Amino acid sequence: MKPRLSVVVPVFNVEEYLEECLRSLAAQTVRDLEVVLVDDGSTDGSSAIAEKFAAADPRFRYVRQENAGLGAARNTGVRHTTDGVPYLAFADSDDIVVHDAYARMLDSLESTGSDFASGNVWRLDGSGRHQAWQYKWLATTHERTHISRDPRLLSDRVAWNKVFRRSFWDRHRFTFPEGKLYEDTPVMIPAHYRAEAVDVVAGHVYYWRVREGSITQRRTDVRGVRDRFDACAEVSRFLGEERSAAEKRAYDVSCLRDDFVYFLEGLPMGGPAYREAFMAGAAAFLGAADPS
C-alpha cells in the first residue's frame, strides 16, 4: 500500500519518551502513512527503540546521521521520504500525536484544497494536559482562511501540529535552518503567507511535552536568546521584502509582546553574557522596526 502521508520524526536522546511518541504514530487511524525516523546521533537508548519500531512495522524507516541538530534532521527526513507521497507532516520525538489527528487534517485538506492544515495543541507537563496558550483563541474550525485575514495565526509558528500538501512544500523549497535553535518560525510564518489558503482545525491534534526542568535553562541560555532573536529578525526581513508594512509591523509587535518578553523575564536569572546578548538582539530588532 503506497503511503498517502509522510511523517518525519527527528530523534535525539529521548529514550524516556520515544516509545510513547512512536506508538501514537503507529496507532493513527490513517494507516497508509510512512514514518521516517532520523536518529541525529543519539547516545542513549533512543537508537535501539527507533530501530525496533522500524524492524517491526514496515511503515517505519530508520535513518542515522551524525549529530547536526533538529533542523538538519528534519531536512534529512524530508529527503528520505518516498517520492510522490502527496502529504507531509512532522512530529517531535518526545511528543504525542492524537490518534485521529492526521485523519482529521487530511479529510479537511481533501475537502477544501488548502495548502496545509493546522490543529489545536495540548501542552503536556508534570501536572497533566493544558490548553496551549498559543491556541486559546482557536474555538471553531476555520477552512480556507489566511494569516492576512486572521492575524491570530501569527502565534501558529510550530511545524508539528500540521499536515502540508507536498506540492506546496516543494514548490516553495522550504527547508529548516540548520545549526540554529527555534528553527520552526522562519519556515512556518512564511508558509502561512505563501499559502493560498489554510485550514485551522479547532480539535486538538497534538500533545506538546514541556519538560519542566529545562524551562529556566532555556530562558537564560545565551545561544537560545540569540537564535530566537535571529529567527524573529529573519521573518521580519521576509515580511519587509515580500509583504506590506502593516503585516511586518503586526509581526514585529507579536515578537516584542511574546518572544522578547519571554527572554526579558530571564534577565534576573541570566549572567552578564546573557544580558549582553539580550540587549544586542533587542537593539538590533528595534532598530529595524516601525518607530511607533
Short mmCIF file of C-alpha atoms in Angstrom, two decimals, residues 1-290:
data_model
loop_
_atom_site.label_atom_id
_atom_site.label_comp_id
_atom_site.label_asym_id
_atom_site.label_seq_id
_atom_site.Cartn_x
_atom_site.Cartn_y
_atom_site.Cartn_z
CA MET A 1 0.00 0.00 0.00
CA LYS A 2 1.56 3.28 -1.13
CA PRO A 3 1.61 5.86 1.66
CA ARG A 4 -0.58 8.94 1.48
CA LEU A 5 1.30 10.77 4.24
CA SER A 6 4.99 11.01 5.16
CA VAL A 7 5.79 11.83 8.81
CA VAL A 8 9.34 12.94 9.66
CA VAL A 9 10.50 12.36 13.25
CA PRO A 10 13.93 13.61 14.35
CA VAL A 11 15.31 11.55 17.25
CA PHE A 12 17.97 12.63 19.71
CA ASN A 13 18.44 11.28 23.26
CA VAL A 14 14.76 10.92 24.17
CA GLU A 15 14.69 7.31 25.33
CA GLU A 16 12.27 8.15 28.16
CA TYR A 17 9.58 9.43 25.78
CA LEU A 18 10.31 7.98 22.35
CA GLU A 19 8.30 4.78 22.55
CA GLU A 20 5.13 6.64 23.56
CA CYS A 21 5.59 9.00 20.62
CA LEU A 22 6.12 6.19 18.10
CA ARG A 23 3.17 4.20 19.45
CA SER A 24 0.96 7.23 18.89
CA LEU A 25 2.10 7.29 15.25
CA ALA A 26 1.66 3.56 14.75
CA ALA A 27 -1.88 3.79 16.15
CA GLN A 28 -3.04 6.57 13.80
CA THR A 29 -6.38 5.89 12.16
CA VAL A 30 -4.67 6.83 8.90
CA ARG A 31 -3.00 3.53 8.10
CA ASP A 32 -1.41 4.48 4.78
CA LEU A 33 1.47 6.50 6.19
CA GLU A 34 5.23 6.22 6.37
CA VAL A 35 7.31 7.37 9.32
CA VAL A 36 10.91 8.39 8.69
CA LEU A 37 12.91 8.23 11.93
CA VAL A 38 16.08 10.31 11.71
CA ASP A 39 18.46 9.38 14.52
CA ASP A 40 20.54 12.52 14.95
CA GLY A 41 23.50 10.81 16.60
CA SER A 42 21.75 9.66 19.78
CA THR A 43 24.00 8.39 22.56
CA ASP A 44 21.30 6.86 24.79
CA GLY A 45 18.80 4.06 24.16
CA SER A 46 16.84 6.00 21.55
CA SER A 47 18.61 4.31 18.65
CA ALA A 48 17.58 0.84 19.80
CA ILE A 49 13.97 1.90 20.29
CA ALA A 50 13.79 3.51 16.84
CA GLU A 51 15.43 0.51 15.16
CA LYS A 52 12.98 -1.82 16.91
CA PHE A 53 9.98 0.05 15.53
CA ALA A 54 11.49 0.09 12.04
CA ALA A 55 12.07 -3.67 12.20
CA ALA A 56 8.56 -4.43 13.47
CA ASP A 57 6.47 -2.14 11.25
CA PRO A 58 7.27 -1.74 7.54
CA ARG A 59 5.77 1.75 7.61
CA PHE A 60 8.68 2.92 9.81
CA ARG A 61 12.09 3.66 8.29
CA TYR A 62 15.27 4.27 10.31
CA VAL A 63 17.97 6.69 9.17
CA ARG A 64 21.03 7.61 11.23
CA GLN A 65 23.30 10.63 10.83
CA GLU A 66 25.98 12.40 12.81
CA ASN A 67 24.54 14.93 15.24
CA ALA A 68 23.60 18.07 13.32
CA GLY A 69 20.58 19.45 15.18
CA LEU A 70 16.82 19.39 14.78
CA GLY A 71 16.60 21.46 11.59
CA ALA A 72 19.16 19.32 9.78
CA ALA A 73 17.48 16.10 10.96
CA ARG A 74 14.11 17.28 9.64
CA ASN A 75 15.66 18.18 6.29
CA THR A 76 17.30 14.76 6.11
CA GLY A 77 13.97 13.12 6.85
CA VAL A 78 12.22 15.01 4.06
CA ARG A 79 14.90 13.84 1.61
CA HIS A 80 14.29 10.22 2.68
CA THR A 81 10.53 10.25 2.15
CA THR A 82 9.04 8.26 -0.71
CA ASP A 83 8.64 10.14 -3.99
CA GLY A 84 5.09 11.01 -4.91
CA VAL A 85 3.55 10.89 -1.43
CA PRO A 86 1.05 13.77 -1.51
CA TYR A 87 1.18 14.94 2.13
CA LEU A 88 3.93 15.70 4.66
CA ALA A 89 3.96 16.11 8.46
CA PHE A 90 6.50 16.46 11.26
CA ALA A 91 6.43 15.17 14.85
CA ASP A 92 8.94 15.71 17.64
CA SER A 93 10.11 12.54 19.32
CA ASP A 94 9.17 13.46 22.89
CA ASP A 95 5.59 14.44 22.00
CA ILE A 96 2.36 12.55 21.26
CA VAL A 97 0.08 12.76 18.23
CA VAL A 98 -3.66 12.37 18.90
CA HIS A 99 -4.86 9.07 17.40
CA ASP A 100 -7.04 10.58 14.66
CA ALA A 101 -5.10 13.81 14.15
CA TYR A 102 -3.83 13.05 10.68
CA ALA A 103 -7.18 11.66 9.55
CA ARG A 104 -8.97 14.87 10.50
CA MET A 105 -6.40 17.15 8.90
CA LEU A 106 -6.22 15.07 5.71
CA ASP A 107 -10.02 15.00 5.45
CA SER A 108 -10.03 18.78 5.74
CA LEU A 109 -7.37 19.26 3.06
CA GLU A 110 -9.02 16.86 0.64
CA SER A 111 -12.33 18.67 1.13
CA THR A 112 -11.04 22.24 0.80
CA GLY A 113 -7.93 22.04 -1.38
CA SER A 114 -5.97 24.24 1.07
CA ASP A 115 -2.17 24.15 1.12
CA PHE A 116 -1.88 22.94 4.70
CA ALA A 117 -3.92 22.23 7.80
CA SER A 118 -3.04 23.19 11.36
CA GLY A 119 -4.64 21.87 14.56
CA ASN A 120 -5.11 22.75 18.20
CA VAL A 121 -2.47 21.77 20.76
CA TRP A 122 -2.40 20.45 24.30
CA ARG A 123 0.56 21.40 26.49
CA LEU A 124 1.69 18.36 28.48
CA ASP A 125 3.66 18.77 31.70
CA GLY A 126 4.08 17.11 35.09
CA SER A 127 0.63 18.21 36.25
CA GLY A 128 -1.22 16.91 33.19
CA ARG A 129 -2.54 18.44 29.98
CA HIS A 130 -3.48 22.07 29.49
CA GLN A 131 -4.60 24.17 26.57
CA ALA A 132 -1.51 25.64 24.86
CA TRP A 133 -1.76 29.41 25.25
CA GLN A 134 -0.82 30.00 21.62
CA TYR A 135 -4.13 28.40 20.56
CA LYS A 136 -6.55 29.62 23.22
CA TRP A 137 -8.31 31.63 20.53
CA LEU A 138 -8.99 28.50 18.46
CA ALA A 139 -12.57 27.66 19.43
CA THR A 140 -14.03 26.98 15.96
CA THR A 141 -12.63 25.44 12.81
CA HIS A 142 -11.67 27.85 10.02
CA GLU A 143 -11.50 26.46 6.47
CA ARG A 144 -9.60 28.19 3.66
CA THR A 145 -8.51 31.06 5.85
CA HIS A 146 -5.27 33.05 5.63
CA ILE A 147 -2.94 34.84 8.02
CA SER A 148 -3.58 38.14 6.21
CA ARG A 149 -7.25 37.88 7.19
CA ASP A 150 -6.73 36.36 10.63
CA PRO A 151 -3.58 37.73 12.31
CA ARG A 152 -4.12 35.40 15.26
CA LEU A 153 -2.30 32.86 13.10
CA LEU A 154 0.92 34.74 13.88
CA SER A 155 1.03 32.56 17.00
CA ASP A 156 0.88 29.37 14.89
CA ARG A 157 4.64 29.03 14.46
CA VAL A 158 5.36 25.33 15.00
CA ALA A 159 5.76 22.54 12.45
CA TRP A 160 4.42 19.58 14.38
CA ASN A 161 0.66 20.33 14.52
CA LYS A 162 0.31 20.46 10.75
CA VAL A 163 -0.13 18.47 7.56
CA PHE A 164 1.28 20.05 4.40
CA ARG A 165 0.37 19.40 0.81
CA ARG A 166 3.71 18.13 -0.50
CA SER A 167 3.38 20.01 -3.79
CA PHE A 168 3.11 23.26 -1.79
CA TRP A 169 6.15 22.36 0.34
CA ASP A 170 8.29 21.51 -2.69
CA ARG A 171 7.12 24.43 -4.81
CA HIS A 172 8.42 26.89 -2.24
CA ARG A 173 11.52 24.80 -1.43
CA PHE A 174 11.01 25.06 2.31
CA THR A 175 13.94 23.89 4.44
CA PHE A 176 14.60 24.34 8.13
CA PRO A 177 17.57 26.45 9.29
CA GLU A 178 20.46 24.23 10.34
CA GLY A 179 22.66 24.80 13.35
CA LYS A 180 20.04 27.07 14.96
CA LEU A 181 17.51 26.78 17.75
CA TYR A 182 13.92 27.95 17.17
CA GLU A 183 14.00 26.68 13.61
CA ASP A 184 10.23 26.49 13.15
CA THR A 185 9.33 30.19 12.93
CA PRO A 186 11.44 31.11 9.86
CA VAL A 187 9.61 28.38 7.92
CA MET A 188 6.11 28.40 9.37
CA ILE A 189 5.33 32.14 9.16
CA PRO A 190 6.48 32.42 5.51
CA ALA A 191 4.46 29.24 4.80
CA HIS A 192 1.37 30.94 6.18
CA TYR A 193 1.89 33.96 3.94
CA ARG A 194 2.80 31.96 0.83
CA ALA A 195 -0.20 29.66 1.15
CA GLU A 196 -3.24 30.40 -0.93
CA ALA A 197 -5.44 29.06 1.87
CA VAL A 198 -5.03 27.25 5.21
CA ASP A 199 -7.39 25.09 7.26
CA VAL A 200 -7.27 25.56 11.05
CA VAL A 201 -8.83 22.67 12.98
CA ALA A 202 -10.29 23.53 16.39
CA GLY A 203 -9.96 19.96 17.68
CA HIS A 204 -6.72 19.05 19.43
CA VAL A 205 -4.25 17.13 17.29
CA TYR A 206 -1.06 17.15 19.37
CA TYR A 207 0.38 16.83 22.88
CA TRP A 208 3.38 19.16 23.19
CA ARG A 209 5.54 17.91 26.06
CA VAL A 210 7.17 20.63 28.15
CA ARG A 211 9.94 19.27 30.35
CA GLU A 212 9.82 21.46 33.43
CA GLY A 213 13.44 21.09 34.45
CA SER A 214 14.69 22.77 31.30
CA ILE A 215 12.48 25.89 31.31
CA THR A 216 14.81 28.09 33.37
CA GLN A 217 17.84 26.81 31.47
CA ARG A 218 16.22 27.61 28.10
CA ARG A 219 15.17 31.07 29.26
CA THR A 220 18.70 32.01 30.31
CA ASP A 221 20.65 30.31 27.51
CA VAL A 222 22.85 32.73 25.54
CA ARG A 223 22.59 30.73 22.32
CA GLY A 224 18.84 30.47 22.82
CA VAL A 225 18.25 34.20 23.08
CA ARG A 226 20.49 34.90 20.08
CA ASP A 227 18.83 32.27 17.89
CA ARG A 228 15.31 33.33 18.91
CA PHE A 229 16.03 36.96 18.07
CA ASP A 230 17.69 35.91 14.80
CA ALA A 231 14.57 33.92 13.89
CA CYS A 232 12.36 36.93 14.60
CA ALA A 233 14.62 39.18 12.54
CA GLU A 234 14.66 36.73 9.60
CA VAL A 235 10.88 36.62 9.42
CA SER A 236 10.65 40.40 9.85
CA ARG A 237 13.00 40.86 6.88
CA PHE A 238 10.92 38.47 4.79
CA LEU A 239 7.77 40.43 5.55
CA GLY A 240 9.52 43.72 4.83
CA GLU A 241 10.66 42.44 1.43
CA GLU A 242 7.59 40.48 0.31
CA ARG A 243 4.58 41.78 2.24
CA SER A 244 3.10 45.06 3.39
CA ALA A 245 4.43 47.42 6.05
CA ALA A 246 1.32 46.73 8.14
CA GLU A 247 1.96 42.97 8.10
CA LYS A 248 5.59 43.45 9.10
CA ARG A 249 4.53 45.75 11.90
CA ALA A 250 1.95 43.26 13.20
CA TYR A 251 4.60 40.52 13.30
CA ASP A 252 7.17 42.78 14.97
CA VAL A 253 4.63 43.68 17.66
CA SER A 254 3.94 39.97 18.28
CA CYS A 255 7.66 39.33 18.70
CA LEU A 256 8.06 42.16 21.19
CA ARG A 257 4.98 41.11 23.13
CA ASP A 258 5.71 37.37 23.26
CA ASP A 259 9.25 36.30 22.26
CA PHE A 260 11.13 39.27 23.72
CA VAL A 261 9.17 39.38 26.96
CA TYR A 262 9.88 35.66 27.47
CA PHE A 263 13.62 36.38 27.49
CA LEU A 264 13.25 39.71 29.27
CA GLU A 265 11.86 37.78 32.22
CA GLY A 266 15.08 35.73 32.22
CA LEU A 267 17.33 38.73 32.80
CA PRO A 268 17.33 38.43 36.64
CA MET A 269 18.41 34.78 36.30
CA GLY A 270 20.93 35.20 33.46
CA GLY A 271 24.55 36.24 33.73
CA PRO A 272 26.44 39.08 32.02
CA ALA A 273 26.78 37.21 28.70
CA TYR A 274 23.03 36.61 28.62
CA ARG A 275 22.29 40.25 29.38
CA GLU A 276 24.68 41.37 26.65
CA ALA A 277 23.09 39.01 24.12
CA PHE A 278 19.59 40.19 25.04
CA MET A 279 20.45 43.87 24.80
CA ALA A 280 22.27 43.45 21.47
CA GLY A 281 19.47 41.41 19.93
CA ALA A 282 16.72 43.69 21.17
CA ALA A 283 18.55 46.82 19.98
CA ALA A 284 19.12 45.37 16.50
CA PHE A 285 15.50 44.26 16.15
CA LEU A 286 14.11 47.59 17.36
CA GLY A 287 16.43 49.43 15.01
CA ALA A 288 14.68 47.80 12.05
CA ALA A 289 11.14 48.10 13.46
CA ASP A 290 8.49 50.75 12.92
#
